[in-house]
Structure formats: C-alpha cells, structure tokens
Coordinates of C-alpha atoms (C1' of nucleotides) in Angstrom, one line a residue:
Chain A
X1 CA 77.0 -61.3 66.9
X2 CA 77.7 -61.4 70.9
X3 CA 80.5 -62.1 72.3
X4 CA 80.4 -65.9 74.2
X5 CA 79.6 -64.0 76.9
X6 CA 82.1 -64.6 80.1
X7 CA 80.7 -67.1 83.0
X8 CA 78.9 -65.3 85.5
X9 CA 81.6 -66.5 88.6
X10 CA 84.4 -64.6 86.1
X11 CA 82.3 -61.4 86.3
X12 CA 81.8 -61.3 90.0
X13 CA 85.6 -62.0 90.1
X14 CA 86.3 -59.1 87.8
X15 CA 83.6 -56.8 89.8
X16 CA 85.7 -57.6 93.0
X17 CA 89.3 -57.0 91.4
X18 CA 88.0 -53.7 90.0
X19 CA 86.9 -52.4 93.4
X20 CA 90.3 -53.4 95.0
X21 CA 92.2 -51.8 91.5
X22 CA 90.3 -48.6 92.0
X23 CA 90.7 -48.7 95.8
X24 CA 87.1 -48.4 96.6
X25 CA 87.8 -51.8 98.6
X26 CA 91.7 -51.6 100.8
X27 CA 93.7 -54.1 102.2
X28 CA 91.9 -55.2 105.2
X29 CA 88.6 -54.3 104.3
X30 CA 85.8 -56.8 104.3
X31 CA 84.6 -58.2 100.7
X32 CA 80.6 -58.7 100.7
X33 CA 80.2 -62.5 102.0
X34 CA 78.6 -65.1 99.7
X35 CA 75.2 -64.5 100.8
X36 CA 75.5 -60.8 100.2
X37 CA 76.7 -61.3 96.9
X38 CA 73.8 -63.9 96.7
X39 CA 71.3 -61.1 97.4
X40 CA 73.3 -58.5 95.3
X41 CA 73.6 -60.0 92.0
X42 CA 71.1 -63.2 92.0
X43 CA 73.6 -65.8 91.3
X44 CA 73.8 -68.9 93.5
X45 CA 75.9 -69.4 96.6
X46 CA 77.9 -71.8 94.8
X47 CA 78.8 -69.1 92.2
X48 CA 79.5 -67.0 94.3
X49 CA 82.1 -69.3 96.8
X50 CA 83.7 -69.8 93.4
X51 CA 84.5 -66.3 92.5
X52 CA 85.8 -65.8 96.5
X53 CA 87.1 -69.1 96.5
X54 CA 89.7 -68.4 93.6
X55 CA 90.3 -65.0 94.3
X56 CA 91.6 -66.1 97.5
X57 CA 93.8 -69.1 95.5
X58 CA 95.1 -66.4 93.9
X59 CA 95.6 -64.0 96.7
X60 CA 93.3 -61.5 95.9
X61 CA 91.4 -62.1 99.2
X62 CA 91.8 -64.1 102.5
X63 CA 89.2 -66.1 104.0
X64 CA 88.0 -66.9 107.4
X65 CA 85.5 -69.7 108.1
X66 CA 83.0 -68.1 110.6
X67 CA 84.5 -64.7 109.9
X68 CA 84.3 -63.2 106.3
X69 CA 86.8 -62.4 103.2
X70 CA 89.1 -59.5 103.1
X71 CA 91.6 -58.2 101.0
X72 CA 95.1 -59.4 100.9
X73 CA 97.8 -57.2 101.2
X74 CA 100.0 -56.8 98.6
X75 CA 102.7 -59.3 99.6
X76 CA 100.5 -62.1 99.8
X77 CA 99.2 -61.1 96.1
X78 CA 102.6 -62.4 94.6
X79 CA 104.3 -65.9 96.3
X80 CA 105.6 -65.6 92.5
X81 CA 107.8 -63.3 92.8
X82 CA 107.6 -60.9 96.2
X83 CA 107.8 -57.4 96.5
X84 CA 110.3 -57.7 99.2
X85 CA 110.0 -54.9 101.5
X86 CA 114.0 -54.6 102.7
X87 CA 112.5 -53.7 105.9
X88 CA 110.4 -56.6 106.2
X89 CA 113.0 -58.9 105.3
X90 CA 115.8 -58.3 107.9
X91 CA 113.1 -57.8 110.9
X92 CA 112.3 -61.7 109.8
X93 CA 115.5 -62.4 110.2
X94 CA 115.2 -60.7 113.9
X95 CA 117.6 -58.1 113.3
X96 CA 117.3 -54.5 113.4
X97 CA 116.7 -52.0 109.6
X98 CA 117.8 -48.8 109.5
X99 CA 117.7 -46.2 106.5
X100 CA 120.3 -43.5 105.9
X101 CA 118.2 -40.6 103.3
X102 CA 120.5 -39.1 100.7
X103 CA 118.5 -37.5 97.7
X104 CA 115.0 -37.1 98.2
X105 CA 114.1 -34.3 95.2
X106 CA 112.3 -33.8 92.2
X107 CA 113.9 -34.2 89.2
X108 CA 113.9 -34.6 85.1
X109 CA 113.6 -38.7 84.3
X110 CA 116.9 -39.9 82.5
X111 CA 116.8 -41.3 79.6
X112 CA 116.7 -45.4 81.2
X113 CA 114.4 -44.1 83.4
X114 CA 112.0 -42.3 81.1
X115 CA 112.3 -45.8 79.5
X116 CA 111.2 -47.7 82.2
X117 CA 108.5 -45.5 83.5
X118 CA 107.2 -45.0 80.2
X119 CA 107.6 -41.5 80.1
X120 CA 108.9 -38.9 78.1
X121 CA 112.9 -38.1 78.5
X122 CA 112.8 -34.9 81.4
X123 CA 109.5 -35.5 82.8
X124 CA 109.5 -34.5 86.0
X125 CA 110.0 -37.7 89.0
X126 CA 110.5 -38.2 92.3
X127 CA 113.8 -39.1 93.0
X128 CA 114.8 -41.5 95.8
X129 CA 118.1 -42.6 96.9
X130 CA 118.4 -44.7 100.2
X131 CA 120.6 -46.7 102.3
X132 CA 119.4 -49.6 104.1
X133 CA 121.7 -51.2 107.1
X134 CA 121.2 -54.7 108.2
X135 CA 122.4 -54.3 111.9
X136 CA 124.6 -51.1 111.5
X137 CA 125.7 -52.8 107.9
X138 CA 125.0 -51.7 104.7
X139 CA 122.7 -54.0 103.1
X140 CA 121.0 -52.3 100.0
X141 CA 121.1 -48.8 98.2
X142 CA 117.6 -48.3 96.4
X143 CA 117.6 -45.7 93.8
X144 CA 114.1 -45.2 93.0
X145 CA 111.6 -43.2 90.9
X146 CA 108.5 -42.4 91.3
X147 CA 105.8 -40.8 88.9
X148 CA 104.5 -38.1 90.8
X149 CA 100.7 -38.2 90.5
X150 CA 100.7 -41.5 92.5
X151 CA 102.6 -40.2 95.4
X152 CA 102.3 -36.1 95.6
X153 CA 103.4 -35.9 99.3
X154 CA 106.7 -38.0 98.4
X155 CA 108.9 -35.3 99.8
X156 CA 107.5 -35.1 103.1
X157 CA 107.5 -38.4 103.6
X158 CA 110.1 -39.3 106.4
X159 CA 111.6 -42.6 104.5
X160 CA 113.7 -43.5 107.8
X161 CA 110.7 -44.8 109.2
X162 CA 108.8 -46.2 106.3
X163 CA 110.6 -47.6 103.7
X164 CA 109.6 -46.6 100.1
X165 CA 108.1 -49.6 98.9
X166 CA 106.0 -49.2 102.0
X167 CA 104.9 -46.3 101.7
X168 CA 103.5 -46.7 97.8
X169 CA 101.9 -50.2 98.9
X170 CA 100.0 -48.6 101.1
X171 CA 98.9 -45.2 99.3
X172 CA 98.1 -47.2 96.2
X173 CA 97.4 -51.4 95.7
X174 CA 100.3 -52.6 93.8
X175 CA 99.0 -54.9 91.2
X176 CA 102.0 -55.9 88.8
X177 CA 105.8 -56.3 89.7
X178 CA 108.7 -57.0 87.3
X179 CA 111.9 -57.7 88.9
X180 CA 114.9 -58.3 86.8
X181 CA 118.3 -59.6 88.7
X182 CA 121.8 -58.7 87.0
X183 CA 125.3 -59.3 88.5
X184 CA 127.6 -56.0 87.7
X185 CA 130.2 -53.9 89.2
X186 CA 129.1 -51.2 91.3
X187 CA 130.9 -48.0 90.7
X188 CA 132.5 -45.9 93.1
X189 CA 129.9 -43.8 94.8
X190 CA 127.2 -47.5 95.7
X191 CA 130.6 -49.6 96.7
X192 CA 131.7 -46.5 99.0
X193 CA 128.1 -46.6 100.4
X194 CA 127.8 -50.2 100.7
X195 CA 131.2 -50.3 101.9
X196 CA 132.5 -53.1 99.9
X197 CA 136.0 -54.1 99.1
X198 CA 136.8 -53.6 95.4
X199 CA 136.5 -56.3 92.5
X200 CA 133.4 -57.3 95.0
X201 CA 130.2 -57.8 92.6
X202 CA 126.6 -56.4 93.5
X203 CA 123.8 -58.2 92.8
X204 CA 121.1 -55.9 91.1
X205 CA 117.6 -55.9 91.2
X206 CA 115.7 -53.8 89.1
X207 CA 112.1 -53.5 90.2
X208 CA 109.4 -51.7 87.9
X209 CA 105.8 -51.6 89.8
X210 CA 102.1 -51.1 88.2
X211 CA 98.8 -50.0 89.6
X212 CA 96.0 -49.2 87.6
X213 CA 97.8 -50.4 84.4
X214 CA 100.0 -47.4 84.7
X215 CA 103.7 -48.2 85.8
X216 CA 104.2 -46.2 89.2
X217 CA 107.8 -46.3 90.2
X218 CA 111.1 -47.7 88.8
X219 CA 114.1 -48.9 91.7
X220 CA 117.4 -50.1 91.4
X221 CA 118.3 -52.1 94.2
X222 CA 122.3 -52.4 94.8
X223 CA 123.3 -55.4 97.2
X224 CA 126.7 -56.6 97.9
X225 CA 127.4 -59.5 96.6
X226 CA 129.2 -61.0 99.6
X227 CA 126.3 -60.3 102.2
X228 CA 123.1 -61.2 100.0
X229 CA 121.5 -63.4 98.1
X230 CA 118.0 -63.9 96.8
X231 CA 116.3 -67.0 97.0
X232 CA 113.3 -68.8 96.4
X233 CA 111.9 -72.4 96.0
X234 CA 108.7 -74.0 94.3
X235 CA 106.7 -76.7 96.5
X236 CA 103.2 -77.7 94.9
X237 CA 100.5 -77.3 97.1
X238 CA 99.5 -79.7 99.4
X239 CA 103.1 -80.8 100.1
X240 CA 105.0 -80.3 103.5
X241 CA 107.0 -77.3 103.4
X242 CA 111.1 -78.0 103.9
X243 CA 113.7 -76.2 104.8
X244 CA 115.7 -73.7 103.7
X245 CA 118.6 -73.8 101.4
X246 CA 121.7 -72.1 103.3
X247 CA 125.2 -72.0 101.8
X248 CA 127.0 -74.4 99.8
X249 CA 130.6 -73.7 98.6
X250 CA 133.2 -76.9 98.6
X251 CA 136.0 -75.1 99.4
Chain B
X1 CA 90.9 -89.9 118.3
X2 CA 90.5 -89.7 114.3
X3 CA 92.2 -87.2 112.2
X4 CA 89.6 -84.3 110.7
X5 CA 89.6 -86.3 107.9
X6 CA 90.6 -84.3 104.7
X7 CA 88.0 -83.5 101.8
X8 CA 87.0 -85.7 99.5
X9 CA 88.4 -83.8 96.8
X10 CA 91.7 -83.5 98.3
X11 CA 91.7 -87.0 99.1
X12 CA 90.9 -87.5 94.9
X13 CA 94.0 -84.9 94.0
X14 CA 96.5 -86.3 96.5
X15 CA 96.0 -89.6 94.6
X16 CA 96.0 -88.5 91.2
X17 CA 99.5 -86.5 92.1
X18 CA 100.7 -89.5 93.8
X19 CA 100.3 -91.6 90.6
X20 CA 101.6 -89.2 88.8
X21 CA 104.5 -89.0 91.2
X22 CA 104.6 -92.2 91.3
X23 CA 105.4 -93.2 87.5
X24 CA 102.1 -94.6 87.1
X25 CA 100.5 -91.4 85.2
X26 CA 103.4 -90.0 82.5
X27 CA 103.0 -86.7 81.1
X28 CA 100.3 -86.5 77.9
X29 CA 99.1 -89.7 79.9
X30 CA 95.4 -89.4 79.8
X31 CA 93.7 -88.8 83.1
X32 CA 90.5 -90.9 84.2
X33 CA 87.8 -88.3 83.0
X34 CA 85.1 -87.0 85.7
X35 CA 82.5 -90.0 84.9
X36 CA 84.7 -92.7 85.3
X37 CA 86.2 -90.9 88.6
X38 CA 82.8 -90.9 89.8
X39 CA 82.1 -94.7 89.2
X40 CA 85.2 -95.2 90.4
X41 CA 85.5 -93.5 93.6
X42 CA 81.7 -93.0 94.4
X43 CA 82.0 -88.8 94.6
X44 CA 79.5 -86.7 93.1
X45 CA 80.7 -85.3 89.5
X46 CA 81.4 -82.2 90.7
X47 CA 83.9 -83.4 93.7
X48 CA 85.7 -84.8 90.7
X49 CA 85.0 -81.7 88.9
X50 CA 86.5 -79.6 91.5
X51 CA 90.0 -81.9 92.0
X52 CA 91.0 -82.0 88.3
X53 CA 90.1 -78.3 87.8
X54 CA 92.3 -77.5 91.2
X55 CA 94.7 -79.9 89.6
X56 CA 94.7 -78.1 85.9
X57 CA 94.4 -74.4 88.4
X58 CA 98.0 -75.6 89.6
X59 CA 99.5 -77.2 86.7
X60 CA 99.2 -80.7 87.5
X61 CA 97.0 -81.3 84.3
X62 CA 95.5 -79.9 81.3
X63 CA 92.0 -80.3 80.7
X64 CA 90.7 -79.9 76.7
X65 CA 87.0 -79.7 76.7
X66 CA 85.5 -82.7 74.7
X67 CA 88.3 -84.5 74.6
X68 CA 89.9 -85.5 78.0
X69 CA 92.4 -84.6 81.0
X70 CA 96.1 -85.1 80.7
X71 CA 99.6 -84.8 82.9
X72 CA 101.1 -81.7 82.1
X73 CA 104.7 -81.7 81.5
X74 CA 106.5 -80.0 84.6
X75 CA 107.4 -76.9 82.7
X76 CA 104.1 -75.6 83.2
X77 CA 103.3 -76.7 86.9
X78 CA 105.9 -74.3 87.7
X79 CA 105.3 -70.6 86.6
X80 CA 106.0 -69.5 90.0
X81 CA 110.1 -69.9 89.9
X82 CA 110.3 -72.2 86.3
X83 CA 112.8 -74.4 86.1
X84 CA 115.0 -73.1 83.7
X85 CA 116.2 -75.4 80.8
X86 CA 118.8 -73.4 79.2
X87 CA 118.8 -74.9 75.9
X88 CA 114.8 -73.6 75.7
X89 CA 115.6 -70.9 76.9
X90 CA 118.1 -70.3 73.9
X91 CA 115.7 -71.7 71.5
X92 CA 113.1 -69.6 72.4
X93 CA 114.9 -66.3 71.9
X94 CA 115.3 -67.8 68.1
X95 CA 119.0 -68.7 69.1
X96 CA 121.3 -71.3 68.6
X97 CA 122.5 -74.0 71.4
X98 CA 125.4 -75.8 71.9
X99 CA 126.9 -77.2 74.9
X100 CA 130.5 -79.1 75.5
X101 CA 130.5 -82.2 78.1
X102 CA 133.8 -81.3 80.3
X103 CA 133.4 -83.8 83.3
X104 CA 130.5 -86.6 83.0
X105 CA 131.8 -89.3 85.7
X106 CA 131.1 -90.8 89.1
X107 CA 132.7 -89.2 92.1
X108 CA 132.9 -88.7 96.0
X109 CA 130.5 -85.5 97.1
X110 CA 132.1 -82.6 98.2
X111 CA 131.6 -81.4 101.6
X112 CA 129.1 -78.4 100.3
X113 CA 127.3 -80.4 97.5
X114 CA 127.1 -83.6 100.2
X115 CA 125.1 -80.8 102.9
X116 CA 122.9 -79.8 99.6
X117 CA 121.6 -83.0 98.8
X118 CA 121.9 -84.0 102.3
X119 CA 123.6 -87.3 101.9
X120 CA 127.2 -88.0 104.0
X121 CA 129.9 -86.5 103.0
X122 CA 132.1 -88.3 100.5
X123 CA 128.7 -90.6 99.0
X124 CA 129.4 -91.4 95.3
X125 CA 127.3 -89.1 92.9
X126 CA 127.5 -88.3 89.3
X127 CA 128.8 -84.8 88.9
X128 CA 129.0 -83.2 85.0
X129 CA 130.5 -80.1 84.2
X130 CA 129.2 -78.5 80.9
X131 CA 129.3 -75.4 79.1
X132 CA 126.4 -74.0 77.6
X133 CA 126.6 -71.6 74.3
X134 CA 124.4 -69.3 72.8
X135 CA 125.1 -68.2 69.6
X136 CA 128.7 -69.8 69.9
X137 CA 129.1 -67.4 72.7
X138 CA 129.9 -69.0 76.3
X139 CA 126.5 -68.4 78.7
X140 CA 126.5 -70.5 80.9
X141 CA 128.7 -73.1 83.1
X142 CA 127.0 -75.7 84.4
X143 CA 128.2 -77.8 87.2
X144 CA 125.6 -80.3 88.4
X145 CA 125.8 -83.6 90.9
X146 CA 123.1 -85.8 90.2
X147 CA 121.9 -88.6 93.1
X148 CA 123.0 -92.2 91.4
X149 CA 119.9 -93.9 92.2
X150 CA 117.6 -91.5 90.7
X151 CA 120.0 -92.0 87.0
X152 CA 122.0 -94.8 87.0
X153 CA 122.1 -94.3 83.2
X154 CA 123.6 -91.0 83.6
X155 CA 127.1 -91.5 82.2
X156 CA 126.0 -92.7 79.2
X157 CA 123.7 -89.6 78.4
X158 CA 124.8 -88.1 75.8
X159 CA 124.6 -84.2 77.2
X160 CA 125.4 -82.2 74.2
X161 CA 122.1 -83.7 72.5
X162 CA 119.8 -83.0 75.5
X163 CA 120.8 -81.3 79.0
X164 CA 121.0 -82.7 82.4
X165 CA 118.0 -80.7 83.1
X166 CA 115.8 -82.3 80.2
X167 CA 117.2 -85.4 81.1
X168 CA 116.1 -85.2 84.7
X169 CA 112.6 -83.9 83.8
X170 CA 112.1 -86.7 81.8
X171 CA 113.3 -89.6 84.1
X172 CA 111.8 -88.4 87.0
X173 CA 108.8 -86.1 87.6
X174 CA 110.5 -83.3 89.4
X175 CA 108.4 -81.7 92.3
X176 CA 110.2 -78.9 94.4
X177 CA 112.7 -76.4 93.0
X178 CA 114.6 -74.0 94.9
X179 CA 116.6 -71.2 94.0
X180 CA 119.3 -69.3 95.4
X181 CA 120.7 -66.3 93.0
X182 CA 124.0 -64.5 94.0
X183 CA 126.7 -62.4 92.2
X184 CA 130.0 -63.7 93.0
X185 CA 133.5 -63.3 91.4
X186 CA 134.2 -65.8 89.4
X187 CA 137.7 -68.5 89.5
X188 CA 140.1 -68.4 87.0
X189 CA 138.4 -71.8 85.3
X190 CA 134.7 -70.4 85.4
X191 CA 136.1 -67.0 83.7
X192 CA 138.2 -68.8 81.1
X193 CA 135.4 -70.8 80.8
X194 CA 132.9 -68.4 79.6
X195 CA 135.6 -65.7 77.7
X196 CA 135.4 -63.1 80.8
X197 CA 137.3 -60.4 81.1
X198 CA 139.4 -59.4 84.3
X199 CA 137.1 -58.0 87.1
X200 CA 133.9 -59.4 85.4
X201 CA 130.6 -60.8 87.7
X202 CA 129.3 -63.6 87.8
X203 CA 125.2 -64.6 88.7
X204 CA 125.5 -67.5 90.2
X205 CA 121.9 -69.8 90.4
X206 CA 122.4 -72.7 92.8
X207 CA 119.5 -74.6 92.2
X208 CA 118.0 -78.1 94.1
X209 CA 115.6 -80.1 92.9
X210 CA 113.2 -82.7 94.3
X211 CA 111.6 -85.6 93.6
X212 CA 109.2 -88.4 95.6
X213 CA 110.1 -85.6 98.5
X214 CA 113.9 -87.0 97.6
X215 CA 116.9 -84.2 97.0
X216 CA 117.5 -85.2 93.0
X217 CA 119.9 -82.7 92.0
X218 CA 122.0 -80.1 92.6
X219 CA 123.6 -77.5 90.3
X220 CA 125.4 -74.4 90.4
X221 CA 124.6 -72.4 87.4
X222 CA 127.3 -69.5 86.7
X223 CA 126.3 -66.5 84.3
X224 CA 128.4 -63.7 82.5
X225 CA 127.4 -60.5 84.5
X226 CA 127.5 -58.9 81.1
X227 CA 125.5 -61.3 79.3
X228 CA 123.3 -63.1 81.4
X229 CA 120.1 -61.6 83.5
X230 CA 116.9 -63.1 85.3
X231 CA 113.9 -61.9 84.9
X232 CA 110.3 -62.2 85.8
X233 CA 107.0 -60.1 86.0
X234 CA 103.8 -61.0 88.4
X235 CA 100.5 -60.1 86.4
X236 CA 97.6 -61.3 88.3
X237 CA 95.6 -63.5 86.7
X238 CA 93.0 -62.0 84.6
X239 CA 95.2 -58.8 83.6
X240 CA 95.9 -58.7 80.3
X241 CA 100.0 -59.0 79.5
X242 CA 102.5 -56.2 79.1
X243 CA 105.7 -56.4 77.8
X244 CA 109.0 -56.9 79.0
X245 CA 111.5 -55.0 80.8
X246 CA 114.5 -54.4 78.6
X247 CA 117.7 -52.7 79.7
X248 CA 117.8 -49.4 81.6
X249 CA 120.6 -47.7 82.0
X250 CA 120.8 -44.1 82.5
X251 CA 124.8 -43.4 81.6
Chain C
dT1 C1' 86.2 -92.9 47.7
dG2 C1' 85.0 -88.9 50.0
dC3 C1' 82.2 -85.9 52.4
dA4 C1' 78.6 -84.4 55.7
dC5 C1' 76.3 -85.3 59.7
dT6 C1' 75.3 -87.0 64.0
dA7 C1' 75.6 -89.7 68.4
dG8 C1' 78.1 -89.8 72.3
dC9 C1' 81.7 -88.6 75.5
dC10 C1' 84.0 -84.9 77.7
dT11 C1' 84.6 -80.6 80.1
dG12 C1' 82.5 -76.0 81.6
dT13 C1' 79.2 -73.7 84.0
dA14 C1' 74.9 -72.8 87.0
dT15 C1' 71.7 -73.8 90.6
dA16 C1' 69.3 -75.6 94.8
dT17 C1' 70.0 -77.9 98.8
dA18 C1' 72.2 -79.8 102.8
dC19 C1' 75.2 -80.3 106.6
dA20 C1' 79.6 -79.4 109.0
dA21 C1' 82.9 -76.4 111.1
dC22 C1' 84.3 -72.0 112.6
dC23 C1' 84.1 -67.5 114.9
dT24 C1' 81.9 -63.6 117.3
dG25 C1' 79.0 -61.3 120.3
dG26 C1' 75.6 -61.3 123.6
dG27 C1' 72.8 -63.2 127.3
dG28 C1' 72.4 -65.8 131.3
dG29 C1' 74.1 -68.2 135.3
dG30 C1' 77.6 -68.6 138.8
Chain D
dC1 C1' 82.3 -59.4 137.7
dC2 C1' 83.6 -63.2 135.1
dC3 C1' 82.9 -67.2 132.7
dC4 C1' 80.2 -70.4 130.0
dC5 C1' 77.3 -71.3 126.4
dC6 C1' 74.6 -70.7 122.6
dA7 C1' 72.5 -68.3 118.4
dG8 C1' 73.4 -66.7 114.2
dG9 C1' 76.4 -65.4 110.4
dT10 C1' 80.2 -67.1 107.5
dT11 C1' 83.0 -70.2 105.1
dG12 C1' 83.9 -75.2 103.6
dT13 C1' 82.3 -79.2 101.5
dA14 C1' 79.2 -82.6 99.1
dT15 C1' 75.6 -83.9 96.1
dA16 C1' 72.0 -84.2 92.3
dT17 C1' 70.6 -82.0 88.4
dA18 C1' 70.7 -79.4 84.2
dC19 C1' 72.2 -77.5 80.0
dA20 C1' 75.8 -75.6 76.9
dG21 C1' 79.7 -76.3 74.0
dG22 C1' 83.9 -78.7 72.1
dC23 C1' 85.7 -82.7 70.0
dT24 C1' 85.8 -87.4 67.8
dA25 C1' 84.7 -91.4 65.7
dG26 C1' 81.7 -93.7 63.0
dT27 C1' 77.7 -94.1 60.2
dG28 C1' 75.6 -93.5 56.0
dC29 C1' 74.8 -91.1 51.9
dA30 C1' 76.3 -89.3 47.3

DNA sequence: TGCACTAGCCTGTATATACAACCTGGGGGG
DNA sequence: CCCCCCAGGTTGTATATACAGGCTAGTGCA
C-alpha cells in the first residue's frame, strides 16, 4: 500500500528547504524562479508560485516582483521568536556595541551543558564567554557552547568584531531556536561583570540553536534586570502596525 | 487619483476578519463555504479558495475537508507570542488551579496603567488583583485593569471559576498582544503574596491586549524566579518536532 | 429498527491561460 | 556622455476547469 502520496507544491517546498538546510542554496542566493522550476520539474506555474509563495509566508525566501526569490536570512526566518543578535539590537537603537572577550577555549561539556547539547558529559566544546556594552555599559554576558564540528575555526575567530551568534548564522543556516527566559540571581563573578548593585535580579535567556537537526550551540545570556527587558507583540497580518510598549510603573 | 486597489482576495479576508471582529462571525461559527462565497461575491473559486486558506494559514479559521470552514478560537491565531491563560497552562501540565479574587472593583487609572491603555490619567477602569495557584503553590499574581466599556459586567465575574483572561477572550475577540518580560525585585505585598523568600526575583510579563484596534487590557503578570520560566521553540514549518528544553544547570 | 450505501456538498490540489505590475539592462536619441 | 525608453524576465493576481478525497444526511433495503 502507498503512502497518500504528498501534493506536488509540498515536494518542491521540501526540495527548496533541503537545498537551503544543506547549504547548497545561502542566504542571499537566488532560488530558481517559477518558470525554471516550470521547466525543471513539469508542474504548472501556479504550483510552482505556491510552493515560493508560502515559503516566502513563512520566511524561507523573499520575493521581488520583477526581480526573483532569494533566501532569507535567518532573522527573518523567525518573527516568532528572534534570534536577537545583541549586536544588532543596540545599533537599532542607534547606539554603539562593544564586546569585552574573556574565555575563549576548548573545554569538557558540564554536565547541564552535555544536557542541552545532547552530548555526552566531557565531550569536548567550544567555550565562549563575552561581555557586551551598550554605550560603554554592560548590557549582557553570553556564556556560550559550541559543538565543535560546526564551527572548527571558533578560536580564531576575533568575537570583538563579530558577535557569536553572528558568526554561526553565517557559517551554518540556523533552522530551529529555543529560547527559555528565567528571572534569578546572578552570582558574584556576572553581577561584578555586569556591574550591578546587589539584590538586583538578571533576566536569563537560555538559547539552544539547531541546524541540520543537530543542536549546534547552547548560550546563557545574563541581563541586568534594571537595564533590559525583552519584548514582543502579536499583530495579525494585514493590520497597521502600532507602537511600541515603553515603561509602565505607577509609582 | 484611485488607490492600487487591493486584491480581490484581500478584499474577501479583510471582510471575513472584520465580521469576525466585528461580533458577527463567533468562534465554531461556520464560515460561508467557497461556493457560496463565489455566488456571493462573484470571484472565481479559487480567489475564495486562496482567502480562507490564507485565513486558516494564519489562524483566523479552520477548514475540515467535507464539512465546512469555522472561526478559530484566538488561542490558535496566536502561536507567534500565545496569549497565555494561566489556568490552561496549569491544566495542561496535568496540574491543579486555583486562584483567590483580592481586588475586583472600579477605580481611577494610575498614571502608568492610564499611559498603557492610553486613556487620561485618573479614567475609571476596573482593576482586579488575583492570585493564581498551581498545585496550592502561589505562581502567579495577577494585577489587571480592564477598559469598562469593553466589560461592563466585569464586577460580577466570578474570577475564581474562569480568569480575567478567558473572560476577555470570550467577550471580545482579542487581536494584538504585546509582551514585555522583565526580572524585577519584587514589594513586600507581591513576595508575601506568592510565599518568596528574602532576595528572591521576580519575571515580570506586562502584557496589552487589543481589540477593534482598541487598548482592552492591561496586566502585569509577576512570577516566582524560582518557580516560574517562559519558554518557547521556533521549528519551521514542515520539521518534524523535538522536545523541550528542560533545566540546565551546570553547578 | 438498524444497517449499508450513496448522493451531494465541502475542501484540497493541479493545470492552462491571461493580464498587470515591477525591475533591470541595454540600446538609441539628445 | 547622460538620460530616456523599451524589451524581456519575474512576480502577483484572477479565472475556468477538473478530479480526488472527506464527511454527512438521507434513502432504502433487510
């Protein structure tokens, strides 16, 4: 008995994902246009707008009338939840991101981190620690691991001027993000670095990333609690965009 | 000089949205199936076609083949940031929920909570305070101000029996969420509230909601540090899912 | 009464065709 | 040399048509 057999757009959507997954098609890169794919596979230039078309709903691709289809980067993969490059983030804001290096070695995975990465306890990792200054003030320290097949030239990498999670976007396309947000104490060594005043809480992000099914690098991202906040809202599409929340304490 | 004129089936979705913002269409309503938006409207089947798929793409809708197209309920238009109802939440994790009504009553807005539902400061709204248990264990203190026009009925609610948030869902078809998440310290009254100890975080939700392009609701949302974490994964569409993160701690 | 089957409506997909709008590059005129 | 304009490729939309598959209600038979 055969499977029911999945609808021809489905397929050509699955062809294209696979390219960008094994990296045979990059960010930027033109996708074959509808006629091509016409020509290519013998489906009709309707089935074909509706693979493209829905890719590029869901951010595979991005479309140009009168110019072609690329694909996305990474960010514009996930409006769900974005892989916010610290970097990115303040330089929208206008100011200026700097990065302070403080371990940058290969090490054995602890036992959390084994955990996350899905490895066995003292494999070896890259081992990451950073902080980032919003304007000469400490925004973020990123403790980060990385499996080391994805990124072999991690420790020549000069993270001052590309941040971590830019560098891994771009040597592999990120395809799966998990973020989970906790509010703890820091201890002593992140509230010295953050410079933060004691009984002040940090708002923790803990970001695991996947490409190629395979979970590539686990962070911890310490904020202080009195200088950041996340946010996000929903607005269906089709409605006007409004503005953003900004603070809102009554005292 | 006329506008571009939008797309027929844009023109189809905007008005099936707008009933359904409008009241007319309730959720499990049925939707007029393609046919009858053809005779109705004059578009080709698949113009229809394409606006209630878009529509059931986004959440608007759910389509069952053979049978018919109906509104969603709002849970599901929003995967992108959900709107959080904390008793599901609970229930879903095979937990008990409880909740205690401390302040349900009609008051003058505070000068924060007046800017975040941009009315002037000192307008009458209903603001509730409630705590929210899991398990018999405090997680949650919900302090919420509520628009009177939107629920007049609002004081006589009973909010142990179904939360503020189900109760607004189902009163008015919420649109636009927005989130902000920090970690903050928490007064004297939260920490009582929810049985923290000295020197204990808080994550703090503040979360807006709209309606009819109308500020609804406002709510501040306070969470044990210890007890208490958001989470989320992207997986692109397509990808089969993996599971969730757990805790990872290394010490 | 109860069961099986079917007619009919609904969504899902695929195709061929057509025209509009957009962008780029190159050729021709000033 | 520069600018304008147009040809051709590309996406965006709309339509008519066709067939497959899921579901339901009602018919009719045992």
């Amino acid at each position: 008995m055969s499977k029911p057999a999945k609808p021809r757009y489905r397929q050509l959507k699955e062809l294209i994902i696979g390219q960008i997954s094994a990296g045979e098609l990059r960010p930027r890169d033109r996708v074959p246009s509808e006629n091509e794919l016409v020509d290519a596979t013998g489906v009709s230039r309707m089935t074909a707008n509706r693979a493209l078309r829905e890719l590029n709903d869901e951010g595979y691709v991005e479309r140009v009338a009168g110019v072609g289809t690329f694909v996305s980067d990474f960010k514009a993969v996930s409006h769900v939840l974005e892989v916010r490059n610290i970097a990115d983030e303040i330089e929208r804001r206008g100011h200026n991101h700097t990065a302070i290096v403080l371990v940058q070695e290969k090490s054995a995975a602890a036992p959390g981190t084994a955990r996350a990465l899905r490895v066995d306890e003292g494999t070896e990792v890259f081992h990451l620690v950073l902080i980032h200054h919003e304007n000469a003030l400490p925004i973020q320290v990123e403790h980060r691991c990385v499996l080391m097949e994805f990124a072999p030239d991690c420790l020549q990498q000069d993270f001052t001027a590309i941040t971590p999670s830019a560098y891994l976007s771009a040597i592999s396309p990120l395809q799966e993000a998990e973020h989970v947000v906790r509010a703890v104490m820091p201890d002593a060594e992140i509230r010295n670095s953050l410079e933060m005043g004691d009984h002040e809480p940090c708002l923790l992000v803990s970001r695991r990333t996947w490409a190629h099914g395979r979970t590539v690098s686990f962070a911890r991202l310490y904020h202080p609690g009195s200088r950041y906040e996340l946010s996000g809202h929903y607005v269906p599409p089709g409605t006007e965009a409004f503005s953003r929340a900004g603070e809102y304490n009554d005292e």
